Coordinates of C-alpha atoms in Angstrom, one line a residue:
M1 CA 230.7 123.2 114.8
R2 CA 227.3 124.1 115.6
R3 CA 224.6 121.3 115.1
Y4 CA 221.1 122.2 114.0
S5 CA 217.8 120.0 114.7
V6 CA 215.3 120.3 111.9
P7 CA 211.7 119.8 113.6
K8 CA 209.5 117.1 111.8
K9 CA 206.4 117.8 110.3
R10 CA 203.1 116.6 112.2
G11 CA 201.0 117.5 109.4
G12 CA 201.9 114.2 107.3
K13 CA 199.8 111.8 109.3
M14 CA 197.0 113.9 109.3
V15 CA 196.7 113.9 105.0
A16 CA 197.8 110.2 105.4
F17 CA 194.1 109.7 107.9
L18 CA 192.1 111.6 106.0
V19 CA 193.4 109.6 102.5
I20 CA 192.2 106.5 104.2
A21 CA 189.0 107.6 105.3
I22 CA 188.0 108.8 102.3
V23 CA 188.7 105.6 100.3
S24 CA 187.3 103.8 103.2
I25 CA 184.2 105.9 102.8
V26 CA 183.9 105.5 98.7
I27 CA 184.7 101.5 99.2
I28 CA 181.9 101.5 101.6
G29 CA 179.4 103.8 99.1
V30 CA 180.3 101.5 96.4
V31 CA 179.6 98.4 98.1
L32 CA 176.1 99.8 99.7
F33 CA 175.1 101.0 96.3
N34 CA 175.8 97.4 94.6
I35 CA 173.8 96.0 97.5
R36 CA 170.8 98.4 96.5
I37 CA 171.5 98.5 93.1
Q38 CA 171.0 94.4 93.2
S39 CA 167.0 94.7 94.3
V40 CA 166.3 96.1 91.4
Q41 CA 168.5 93.8 89.4
R42 CA 166.0 90.9 90.4
P43 CA 162.6 89.4 89.1
H44 CA 159.7 90.2 91.7
G45 CA 157.4 87.6 92.7
E46 CA 156.2 85.0 89.8
F47 CA 157.3 87.6 87.2
K48 CA 160.3 85.9 86.6
L49 CA 161.4 86.5 83.2
L50 CA 162.7 90.0 83.6
S51 CA 164.3 92.1 86.6
I52 CA 162.2 94.9 87.9
R53 CA 164.7 97.2 86.0
E54 CA 164.2 94.9 82.8
V55 CA 160.4 95.3 83.0
F56 CA 160.7 99.3 83.0
Q57 CA 163.3 99.1 80.5
H58 CA 161.3 96.9 78.3
A59 CA 157.7 98.5 79.1
F60 CA 158.6 102.0 78.2
G61 CA 162.2 102.5 76.6
E62 CA 164.2 103.6 79.2
A63 CA 164.7 103.0 83.3
N64 CA 166.1 105.8 85.5
V65 CA 167.5 104.8 88.7
Q66 CA 167.6 106.6 91.6
I67 CA 169.2 105.5 94.4
S68 CA 169.4 106.1 98.0
L69 CA 172.1 104.4 100.2
F70 CA 170.4 104.4 103.1
G71 CA 167.1 104.3 102.0
S72 CA 164.7 103.0 98.9
V73 CA 165.4 102.3 95.6
K74 CA 163.3 103.8 92.9
V75 CA 162.7 103.1 89.3
T76 CA 160.9 105.5 87.1
G77 CA 159.7 105.3 83.3
N78 CA 156.9 107.3 80.9
D79 CA 154.9 106.0 79.0
E80 CA 153.2 107.4 75.0
M81 CA 151.4 109.9 77.4
N82 CA 154.2 110.7 79.6
N83 CA 152.7 109.1 82.5
S84 CA 155.0 108.6 85.1
Y85 CA 155.3 105.7 86.6
T86 CA 157.6 104.7 89.8
V87 CA 158.2 101.4 91.7
V88 CA 159.7 102.0 95.1
V89 CA 161.6 98.8 96.7
S90 CA 162.5 99.4 100.2
Q91 CA 165.1 98.1 101.9
D92 CA 163.3 94.7 103.5
G93 CA 162.3 94.1 99.2
T94 CA 158.6 95.2 99.8
I95 CA 157.6 97.1 96.7
F96 CA 155.1 100.3 96.1
I97 CA 154.1 101.9 93.1
H98 CA 153.3 105.1 91.8
I99 CA 151.4 106.7 88.9
N100 CA 152.2 110.5 88.3
G101 CA 152.9 110.6 91.7
T102 CA 149.7 109.1 93.2
I103 CA 150.3 105.6 95.1
Q104 CA 148.6 102.4 93.7
P105 CA 146.7 99.9 96.3
N106 CA 146.6 97.3 94.2
V107 CA 150.4 96.9 93.6
E108 CA 150.2 93.1 91.8
D109 CA 148.0 93.9 89.6
V110 CA 149.9 97.2 88.0
Y111 CA 152.7 95.5 88.2
K112 CA 151.7 92.7 85.9
E113 CA 150.5 95.4 83.3
I114 CA 153.7 96.9 83.3
Y115 CA 155.0 93.6 82.8
T116 CA 152.7 92.1 80.1
R117 CA 153.2 95.8 78.1
A118 CA 157.0 94.8 78.5
L119 CA 156.7 91.2 76.8
Y120 CA 154.3 93.0 74.8
K121 CA 157.5 95.2 73.3
I122 CA 159.5 92.4 73.6
L123 CA 156.9 90.1 71.1
T124 CA 156.7 93.3 68.8
S125 CA 160.7 93.6 68.5
T126 CA 161.9 90.0 68.4
P127 CA 161.4 87.7 65.4
L128 CA 159.7 84.4 65.8
S129 CA 160.6 81.4 65.8
D130 CA 161.1 79.9 62.1
Y131 CA 160.0 82.9 60.6
E132 CA 163.3 85.0 61.5
S133 CA 163.0 87.2 58.3
S134 CA 159.5 88.5 59.2
D135 CA 158.6 91.5 60.5
P136 CA 157.8 90.6 64.2
T137 CA 154.7 93.2 64.1
S138 CA 153.2 91.1 61.2
F139 CA 150.3 90.2 62.9
L140 CA 149.4 93.9 63.5
S141 CA 148.4 94.3 59.8
Y142 CA 146.8 91.0 59.9
L143 CA 144.4 91.5 63.1
N144 CA 141.7 94.4 63.8
N145 CA 140.6 95.0 67.4
I146 CA 143.8 93.4 68.7
A147 CA 144.0 92.4 72.7
M148 CA 146.2 91.1 74.7
E149 CA 146.9 88.8 77.3
Y150 CA 149.1 87.1 80.3
Y151 CA 149.6 83.7 81.8
K152 CA 151.8 81.5 82.8
E153 CA 152.1 77.7 82.3
N154 CA 154.3 75.2 83.5
E155 CA 156.9 78.2 84.6
K156 CA 156.6 79.4 81.4
D157 CA 155.4 82.8 80.4
Y158 CA 153.2 83.6 77.8
L159 CA 151.4 86.2 75.8
R160 CA 147.7 86.0 74.4
I161 CA 146.8 88.3 71.1
T162 CA 143.5 88.0 70.4
G163 CA 142.0 89.4 67.3
S164 CA 139.4 89.1 64.1
D165 CA 140.9 88.6 60.2
K166 CA 139.5 90.4 57.6
E167 CA 137.2 87.9 57.3
G168 CA 135.9 88.1 60.7
N169 CA 137.4 84.6 62.3
I170 CA 138.5 85.4 65.9
L171 CA 142.0 84.0 66.4
K172 CA 143.6 83.6 69.7
I173 CA 147.7 83.6 69.0
S174 CA 149.5 82.0 71.8
Y175 CA 153.2 83.6 72.2
A176 CA 155.5 81.8 74.5
I177 CA 158.4 84.1 75.2
T178 CA 161.6 82.9 76.8
K179 CA 165.6 83.5 76.9
F180 CA 168.6 82.2 76.7
G181 CA 172.2 83.4 77.0
G182 CA 170.6 86.9 77.7
K183 CA 169.0 86.8 73.8
F184 CA 165.3 86.6 73.6
K185 CA 162.9 83.6 71.9
V186 CA 159.8 83.8 70.9
T187 CA 157.8 80.6 69.7
A188 CA 154.2 80.6 68.5
E189 CA 152.6 77.2 70.3
K190 CA 149.2 77.7 70.0
L191 CA 146.6 78.8 67.5
V192 CA 143.2 78.8 68.2
I193 CA 140.6 79.6 65.6
N194 CA 136.6 80.6 66.1
G195 CA 137.3 78.3 69.0
K196 CA 138.6 75.3 67.7
E197 CA 142.8 74.8 68.0
L198 CA 144.8 74.2 64.6
N199 CA 147.0 71.3 64.5
S200 CA 151.0 71.9 64.0
N201 CA 150.3 72.0 60.1
A202 CA 147.5 74.2 59.8
M203 CA 149.0 76.5 62.1
R204 CA 152.2 76.7 60.3
V205 CA 150.7 77.6 57.0
T206 CA 148.3 80.2 58.8
L207 CA 151.5 81.6 60.3
A208 CA 152.7 81.6 56.7
K209 CA 150.1 84.0 56.0
I210 CA 150.3 86.2 59.1
Y211 CA 154.2 86.9 58.7
K212 CA 153.9 87.1 55.7
K213 CA 156.5 84.4 54.5
E214 CA 156.3 82.3 51.3
I215 CA 153.9 79.5 51.7
D216 CA 154.5 77.3 48.8
K217 CA 157.2 75.2 49.9
D218 CA 155.1 75.4 53.8
L219 CA 152.0 74.3 52.5
I220 CA 152.6 71.1 50.1
E221 CA 155.0 70.0 53.3
A222 CA 152.0 70.8 55.3
I223 CA 149.8 68.4 53.3
K224 CA 152.4 65.8 52.7
N225 CA 153.2 65.2 56.4
S226 CA 149.5 65.5 57.2
F227 CA 147.1 62.9 57.9
L228 CA 143.8 61.8 56.2
K229 CA 140.9 61.5 59.2
D230 CA 140.0 57.8 57.9
F231 CA 144.1 56.7 57.8
Q232 CA 145.8 58.2 60.4
N233 CA 148.5 55.6 60.4
V234 CA 150.7 56.8 57.4
S235 CA 151.0 60.4 56.3
I236 CA 149.9 61.5 52.5
G237 CA 153.5 62.1 51.2
E238 CA 154.0 59.0 52.4
V239 CA 151.2 57.2 50.0
F240 CA 150.9 59.0 47.8
S241 CA 154.4 59.7 46.7
K242 CA 154.3 56.0 45.3
L243 CA 152.3 57.4 42.3
S244 CA 154.4 57.2 39.1
N245 CA 155.2 61.3 38.0
A246 CA 153.5 62.5 41.3
R247 CA 153.5 65.9 41.0
W248 CA 152.7 68.8 43.9
T249 CA 151.3 71.9 43.4
I250 CA 149.8 75.0 45.1
K251 CA 146.4 75.3 43.3
D252 CA 144.9 77.8 45.5
E253 CA 146.8 79.9 48.5
T254 CA 143.9 81.5 49.8
K255 CA 142.1 78.1 50.0
K256 CA 144.9 76.0 51.0
V257 CA 144.6 73.5 48.3
V258 CA 147.3 71.9 47.4
E259 CA 146.9 69.5 43.7
L260 CA 148.8 66.1 42.8
N261 CA 148.7 65.0 39.8
G262 CA 150.0 61.4 39.3
I263 CA 149.7 57.9 37.1
E264 CA 148.1 55.2 39.1
K265 CA 147.5 51.6 37.9
I266 CA 143.5 50.7 38.4
E267 CA 142.1 47.6 37.6
E268 CA 144.6 46.5 35.0
S269 CA 144.2 49.8 33.5
E270 CA 147.0 53.0 34.1
V271 CA 144.8 56.2 34.8
A272 CA 146.0 59.9 35.0
L273 CA 144.5 60.7 38.7
T274 CA 144.4 64.6 40.3
L275 CA 143.8 65.0 43.5
G276 CA 143.1 67.8 45.5
F277 CA 144.2 68.6 49.3
R278 CA 142.7 71.2 51.1
I279 CA 142.9 72.1 54.9
D280 CA 139.8 72.9 56.0
E281 CA 139.1 75.2 59.2
N282 CA 139.4 72.8 62.0
G283 CA 142.8 72.4 60.4
D284 CA 142.6 68.8 59.3
T285 CA 143.5 67.8 56.0
V286 CA 140.8 66.4 53.6
I287 CA 140.4 66.2 50.2
D288 CA 138.5 68.4 47.9
Y289 CA 138.4 66.8 44.8
L290 CA 139.5 63.8 42.6
L291 CA 139.9 63.3 38.9
L292 CA 140.3 60.0 36.9
N293 CA 141.5 60.7 33.3
G294 CA 140.4 64.4 33.8
E295 CA 136.6 63.2 35.1
K296 CA 135.6 64.5 38.1
I297 CA 134.6 61.3 40.7
D298 CA 131.4 61.9 43.1
E299 CA 132.2 63.4 46.4
K300 CA 130.4 59.9 47.8
A301 CA 133.1 57.5 45.7
I302 CA 136.0 59.6 46.6
I303 CA 136.5 57.9 49.9
Y304 CA 136.3 53.9 47.3
Y305 CA 138.8 55.0 45.1
I306 CA 141.1 56.5 48.2
S307 CA 140.7 52.9 50.2
Y308 CA 141.4 51.2 47.1
I309 CA 145.1 52.9 46.7
Y310 CA 146.2 52.5 50.3
S311 CA 145.4 49.0 50.5
K312 CA 147.2 48.8 47.5
Y313 CA 150.1 50.1 49.0
G314 CA 149.8 47.9 52.4
Y315 CA 148.5 50.7 54.1
A316 CA 144.0 49.9 54.6
D317 CA 143.7 49.4 58.3
K318 CA 141.2 46.6 57.3
E319 CA 140.6 44.8 60.8
K320 CA 139.2 48.8 61.7
D321 CA 137.1 49.2 58.3
I322 CA 135.6 45.6 59.4
A323 CA 134.8 46.6 62.5
K324 CA 133.5 50.4 60.9
F325 CA 130.6 48.1 59.0
K326 CA 130.3 45.2 60.6
D327 CA 127.8 46.9 63.3
L328 CA 125.6 48.0 60.3
I329 CA 125.7 45.1 58.9
L330 CA 124.5 43.1 61.8
K331 CA 122.0 45.6 62.8
S332 CA 120.5 45.2 59.3
R333 CA 117.6 42.8 58.9
L334 CA 117.2 39.6 56.5
P335 CA 114.9 40.5 53.4
N336 CA 112.4 38.1 54.8
G337 CA 112.3 40.5 58.0
L338 CA 112.4 37.7 60.1
S339 CA 115.3 38.7 62.3
T340 CA 118.5 41.2 62.1
F341 CA 121.7 39.3 60.2
Q342 CA 123.1 39.2 64.3
E343 CA 120.6 37.0 64.8
F344 CA 121.0 35.1 61.9
F345 CA 124.4 34.5 62.3
D346 CA 124.4 33.5 66.2
K347 CA 121.6 31.2 65.9
H348 CA 122.3 29.0 62.4
F349 CA 126.5 29.4 62.5
S350 CA 129.7 28.4 63.6
E351 CA 132.9 29.3 63.0
V352 CA 132.2 32.7 62.0
Q353 CA 134.6 34.7 60.4
W354 CA 135.0 38.4 58.7
D355 CA 136.8 39.5 55.8
M356 CA 137.1 42.4 53.5
Y357 CA 138.0 43.2 49.7
Y358 CA 138.9 47.0 48.3
K359 CA 137.4 48.0 45.0
P360 CA 138.1 50.8 43.3
N361 CA 134.4 52.1 43.6
S362 CA 133.0 49.5 46.4
Y363 CA 134.0 47.4 49.8
E364 CA 133.0 43.7 49.2
F365 CA 132.8 41.9 53.0
V366 CA 132.4 38.3 53.3
V367 CA 131.0 36.7 56.2
S368 CA 131.7 32.9 56.0
G369 CA 131.2 30.1 58.7
K370 CA 129.4 26.6 58.9
T371 CA 125.5 25.8 59.5
R372 CA 124.9 24.7 63.0
A373 CA 122.5 22.2 61.6
K374 CA 124.6 20.0 59.2
N375 CA 127.9 22.0 58.9
T376 CA 127.4 23.3 55.2
P377 CA 129.7 25.9 54.3
V378 CA 128.3 29.3 53.9
E379 CA 129.7 32.5 52.2
L380 CA 127.7 35.6 52.3
R381 CA 128.6 38.6 50.5
F382 CA 127.8 41.8 51.1
I383 CA 128.9 45.1 49.1
S384 CA 129.3 49.2 50.2
T385 CA 128.5 51.4 47.6
P386 CA 128.2 55.0 47.4
D387 CA 124.1 54.3 47.6
G388 CA 124.3 52.1 50.5
L389 CA 124.7 48.9 51.2
Y390 CA 123.3 45.3 49.7
L391 CA 123.7 41.7 49.7
A392 CA 125.3 40.3 46.5
E393 CA 125.4 36.9 44.6
S394 CA 126.9 34.1 47.7
V395 CA 128.0 30.8 48.4
Y396 CA 126.2 27.7 49.8
G397 CA 128.3 24.5 49.8
S398 CA 130.1 24.4 46.8
E399 CA 127.5 26.6 44.6
K400 CA 127.1 29.9 44.2
A401 CA 123.6 31.5 44.4
K402 CA 121.6 34.3 44.9
S403 CA 122.0 35.4 48.3
D404 CA 117.6 35.2 49.6
I405 CA 118.4 31.6 48.3
V406 CA 121.4 31.3 50.4
I407 CA 119.8 32.3 53.4
N408 CA 116.6 30.1 52.6
N409 CA 118.8 27.1 52.2
V410 CA 120.1 28.0 56.0
L411 CA 116.8 28.4 57.6
N412 CA 115.3 25.2 55.4
E413 CA 118.4 23.2 56.8
S414 CA 118.1 24.6 60.7
L415 CA 114.1 23.7 60.5
Q416 CA 114.5 20.2 59.2
V417 CA 116.9 19.6 61.9
S418 CA 115.4 21.0 64.5
Q419 CA 112.5 19.8 64.3
T420 CA 113.6 16.3 64.9
N421 CA 116.7 16.7 66.7
I422 CA 115.4 19.3 69.1
L423 CA 112.9 16.7 69.9
S424 CA 115.1 14.1 71.0
V425 CA 117.0 16.6 72.5
V426 CA 114.3 17.0 74.8
M427 CA 112.8 14.1 75.4
N428 CA 115.6 12.0 75.6
G429 CA 117.5 14.7 77.8
K430 CA 116.4 15.0 81.7
I431 CA 116.2 18.7 83.2
V432 CA 116.7 16.9 86.9
K433 CA 120.3 14.9 86.4
Y434 CA 119.7 13.4 90.1
S435 CA 116.1 11.9 89.2
P436 CA 116.2 8.2 89.3
V437 CA 114.0 8.6 86.4
Q438 CA 115.5 7.6 82.7
S439 CA 114.6 10.7 81.0
N440 CA 112.2 13.5 80.3
K441 CA 109.6 11.7 78.2
V442 CA 109.9 9.0 80.5
A443 CA 109.3 10.9 83.9
F444 CA 106.7 13.4 82.0
E445 CA 104.6 10.5 80.3
S446 CA 104.1 8.8 83.4
F447 CA 102.5 11.7 85.2
L448 CA 100.4 12.7 82.5
K449 CA 97.3 11.4 80.3
S450 CA 97.7 11.6 76.8
P451 CA 100.8 13.5 76.6
V452 CA 101.6 14.9 73.2
W453 CA 105.6 16.2 72.2
Q454 CA 105.1 19.3 69.2
Y455 CA 108.1 21.5 68.1
D456 CA 107.1 25.2 67.3
S457 CA 109.2 26.6 65.0
N458 CA 108.0 29.9 65.5
A459 CA 109.2 30.1 68.9
D460 CA 111.9 27.7 68.1
R461 CA 110.7 25.7 71.4
V462 CA 108.9 22.4 72.5
V463 CA 106.2 22.0 73.9
L464 CA 104.4 19.1 75.8
S465 CA 100.9 18.6 76.5
G466 CA 98.5 16.7 78.1
I467 CA 96.2 16.1 81.7
G468 CA 98.3 15.7 84.9
K469 CA 96.5 15.3 88.3
Y470 CA 97.7 18.2 90.8
G471 CA 95.6 18.8 94.8
S472 CA 92.1 17.3 94.2
R473 CA 91.6 17.6 90.2
D474 CA 92.9 17.2 87.0
W475 CA 94.8 20.3 85.5
N476 CA 95.6 21.0 81.4
F477 CA 99.1 21.1 81.7
K478 CA 101.8 22.4 79.4
F479 CA 105.5 22.6 79.6
V480 CA 108.0 24.6 77.5
F481 CA 111.1 23.9 76.7
E482 CA 114.2 25.4 75.2
T483 CA 117.6 23.6 75.0
F484 CA 121.0 25.4 75.0
F485 CA 123.2 25.2 72.0
G486 CA 120.5 22.7 70.7
K487 CA 122.0 20.1 73.0
E488 CA 120.7 20.6 76.5
P489 CA 116.9 20.4 77.9
V490 CA 115.7 23.4 79.9
L491 CA 112.0 23.9 81.4
E492 CA 111.1 27.3 80.7
Y493 CA 107.4 27.3 81.5
V494 CA 104.2 25.4 82.8
Y495 CA 101.0 26.7 82.1
M496 CA 97.9 24.7 84.1
D497 CA 94.6 25.3 82.2
G498 CA 95.9 28.5 80.8
T499 CA 97.6 30.1 83.6
Q500 CA 101.4 30.3 84.0
A501 CA 102.3 28.8 87.2
I502 CA 104.9 30.3 90.1
D503 CA 108.5 29.2 90.3
E504 CA 107.6 27.5 93.7
V505 CA 104.3 25.4 92.0
V506 CA 106.4 24.7 88.9
D507 CA 109.6 22.9 91.1
Y508 CA 106.9 21.0 93.4
V509 CA 105.1 19.6 90.2
V510 CA 108.7 18.6 88.6
S511 CA 109.5 16.8 92.0
K512 CA 106.8 14.6 91.6
V513 CA 107.5 13.9 87.9
F514 CA 110.9 13.3 88.5
R515 CA 110.5 11.9 92.2
V516 CA 113.0 14.6 93.8
E517 CA 111.0 15.1 96.7
T518 CA 113.5 18.0 98.1
L519 CA 112.7 19.8 95.0
G520 CA 109.3 21.0 95.8
N521 CA 110.1 22.2 99.7
N522 CA 109.8 25.7 98.7
L523 CA 106.1 25.5 97.9
S524 CA 106.2 25.2 102.1
E525 CA 107.9 28.0 102.1
L526 CA 105.6 30.1 99.7
V527 CA 102.2 29.5 102.3
K528 CA 104.5 29.8 105.3
N529 CA 106.0 33.6 104.3
T530 CA 102.5 34.7 102.6
I531 CA 100.5 37.0 104.7
F532 CA 96.9 36.4 106.2
T533 CA 95.9 40.7 106.9
Y534 CA 98.8 41.7 108.2
K535 CA 100.9 38.9 109.8
T536 CA 102.1 35.9 107.4
Y537 CA 101.3 31.9 108.5
E538 CA 104.6 31.5 109.9
E539 CA 104.4 34.3 112.5
I540 CA 100.9 33.4 113.1
L541 CA 101.5 29.6 113.5
G542 CA 104.5 29.3 114.2
P543 CA 107.6 28.1 112.5
V544 CA 107.5 24.3 113.7
G545 CA 105.4 21.7 112.5
W546 CA 105.2 22.2 109.2
S547 CA 105.5 19.7 106.0
I548 CA 103.7 18.7 103.1
D549 CA 101.1 16.2 101.8
R550 CA 102.3 14.4 98.4
Q551 CA 99.1 12.6 98.1
Y552 CA 96.8 15.3 98.0
D553 CA 99.4 18.2 97.2
R554 CA 98.6 20.2 100.2
V555 CA 101.2 22.5 102.5
V556 CA 100.0 20.9 106.0
F557 CA 100.5 22.6 109.4
S558 CA 100.1 20.1 112.5
S559 CA 100.6 21.1 116.3
S560 CA 99.5 18.9 119.2
N561 CA 95.9 20.0 119.0
L562 CA 95.5 22.5 115.7
T563 CA 96.0 20.9 111.8
V564 CA 95.6 23.3 109.4
Y565 CA 95.6 22.0 106.0
F566 CA 96.6 24.8 102.7
S567 CA 96.2 24.5 99.1
V568 CA 98.5 26.2 96.8
E569 CA 97.1 27.4 93.2
P570 CA 99.1 27.8 89.8
S571 CA 99.3 31.7 90.4
G572 CA 100.4 31.2 93.7
K573 CA 97.0 32.7 95.4
V574 CA 97.3 30.6 98.6
N575 CA 93.9 29.2 101.0
V576 CA 92.8 27.4 103.4
V577 CA 91.0 24.3 102.8
Q578 CA 90.6 22.6 105.9
L579 CA 91.3 23.3 110.0
F580 CA 90.8 20.5 112.6
Y581 CA 91.0 21.3 116.8
K582 CA 91.3 18.9 118.4
G583 CA 90.2 16.7 116.2
Q584 CA 87.2 18.4 115.2
D585 CA 87.0 19.9 111.9
M586 CA 86.5 23.7 112.1
S587 CA 86.7 24.1 108.4
T588 CA 83.7 26.8 108.3
K589 CA 85.1 28.5 110.7
T590 CA 88.4 28.8 109.4
A591 CA 88.7 33.3 108.4
E592 CA 87.5 33.1 112.1
I593 CA 90.0 31.6 113.8
V594 CA 92.7 32.6 111.9
K595 CA 92.2 36.0 112.5
L596 CA 91.7 35.5 116.0
L597 CA 95.6 33.7 116.4
E598 CA 96.6 36.4 114.1
D599 CA 95.5 39.4 116.6
G600 CA 97.0 37.4 119.7
G601 CA 94.2 35.3 120.8
S602 CA 93.4 31.3 121.3
L603 CA 91.8 28.7 120.7
E604 CA 90.7 28.2 124.0
S605 CA 89.0 31.7 124.9
L606 CA 87.0 31.1 121.5
E607 CA 86.4 27.3 123.0
K608 CA 85.1 29.2 126.4
K609 CA 83.1 32.0 124.8
K610 CA 80.8 29.0 122.9
T611 CA 80.1 27.0 126.3
Q612 CA 79.0 30.4 127.8
Q613 CA 77.2 31.1 125.2
S614 CA 75.5 27.3 125.0
Q615 CA 74.8 28.3 128.5
Q616 CA 72.5 31.4 128.4
P617 CA 68.6 30.8 128.2
P618 CA 67.1 31.8 124.9
Q619 CA 65.9 34.9 124.4
E620 CA 62.2 36.2 124.0
E621 CA 63.0 38.0 120.4
K622 CA 65.6 37.0 118.4
E623 CA 69.0 39.4 116.9
E624 CA 68.8 39.5 113.5
Q625 CA 71.3 37.2 112.8
Q626 CA 74.9 38.3 111.4
P627 CA 76.2 36.9 108.6
E628 CA 79.2 34.8 109.2
A629 CA 82.5 36.6 108.0
P630 CA 83.3 35.8 104.6
Q631 CA 86.3 33.2 103.6
T632 CA 88.3 35.2 101.3
G633 CA 90.2 32.1 99.7
Q634 CA 93.4 33.5 100.3
F635 CA 95.8 34.7 104.1

């Protein structure tokens, strides 16, 4: 039998290779396609809410994507005017934008405009949060001359819509646009009318008008959940829902007025009460009107009735109300006009306390305390009404009396005690505690001739007058004392022949009166620091050798051959009264000598000059004698 061999086909291997190659190319192409498409599926820069492709889809309705596996990716869209916008994303992620084929130099600005357009399309197609049943484009029919602005705040995208309503008010609504689980959410977060930002309640009511939402429930709830300006601690609804048969209704939707009707007990009588609440242009809730049994209450009196109701239910802030009126009361003047109530209470009262009572048509303030003079209990009552603030019947001791009588009793009481007690406090006290002298009376009466102690009720001071010696002569002294809280005497002023003495002179006189020498040492410092013409006496004469002659009340400078005596007048004027050089009295040349020393000269040179002059022969014609340099009396 013959055997035949069948030859094998070589074409099968080639087919398999081609199939594998094609499949590989397809896979590589798909991978490259996915890589390239991802470049437009991600956000660009800070515009993170939408990818590049989503921006074009929302901005222009559709986006045509062209992908080059080894080149750029293009996304194209057309606006309503058929203008063509193309964004080109290169392999390194850089973007370029063409409009009608023309490349744009300001890429970021153009992309922001397209992004803003996309957010606007989302805003007008996504129902507003809390207003889902309303048309999202409602603001377009409510506002005129609309403008939009994109901004970013706290990593959140906002679109601000600006326009004017039919009354001409300028509204600015800030919409936050976010995305959760692929779905967009639009929330109105801020509403500004004519430059004033509305609070949450007013914004909710205004948005209800814009989006044509049923306003009744929202407006009433907005009013009930809001707060009156003077009562921020509790909502309106919490207080006024306590009225019997309280009924809330819309009175005027356009003016945002809600009316409350109820029954309230005022001063033992039941009263039909009608209140109109309104949201004003600032978004604050205010009271538009108040009726009691159908009778309208004056606008200025409304606050008193409202405060009475808040107080009745325990919501009034008494401390705040007292503080508000306290300053007004304290700055007011007494009926006699002599002082303010602040000065009156500080001077004549101790243990001062404030209280307040709410009345339907007034406030009553009670200031209580004890008089400083005799510890008499006193109550002064002030009444605040729409017509103003005035004093009412008050209490002195345990007796009621007119307020002016009570005030006069307090003043007289203080005056009587002042004239006796304050004199005693000053005379028996001691202004220099460490003095060996027993009291002010003993000290000053040993210094003065014919001393007279008096109390000056107008100035509330003790005045001591008499004749005392200072320096080379007698002076008319007047010592003025005040007391701290009526207990501690303090020397306030000293006058000598009507001139108020400076502190250094006062301290020196007091040091003599109370026999405490160290207290008067500043008199020497005053002289040392006094300027002659351009140098101080200390610079002229030196820092060493200064003392005080307490017998004649002189400041003395003394060195080996020079002695200078200074007097200090009450005004502080310093005089050189005597000058001795080597025991010789040269007081008539004090100005010349001190000037010589100030200019750096020496007394030896002056002495030598005089000797030379005395040795010269007399001249036939005498020169006209020049006047001696005048002594100014102050150096």
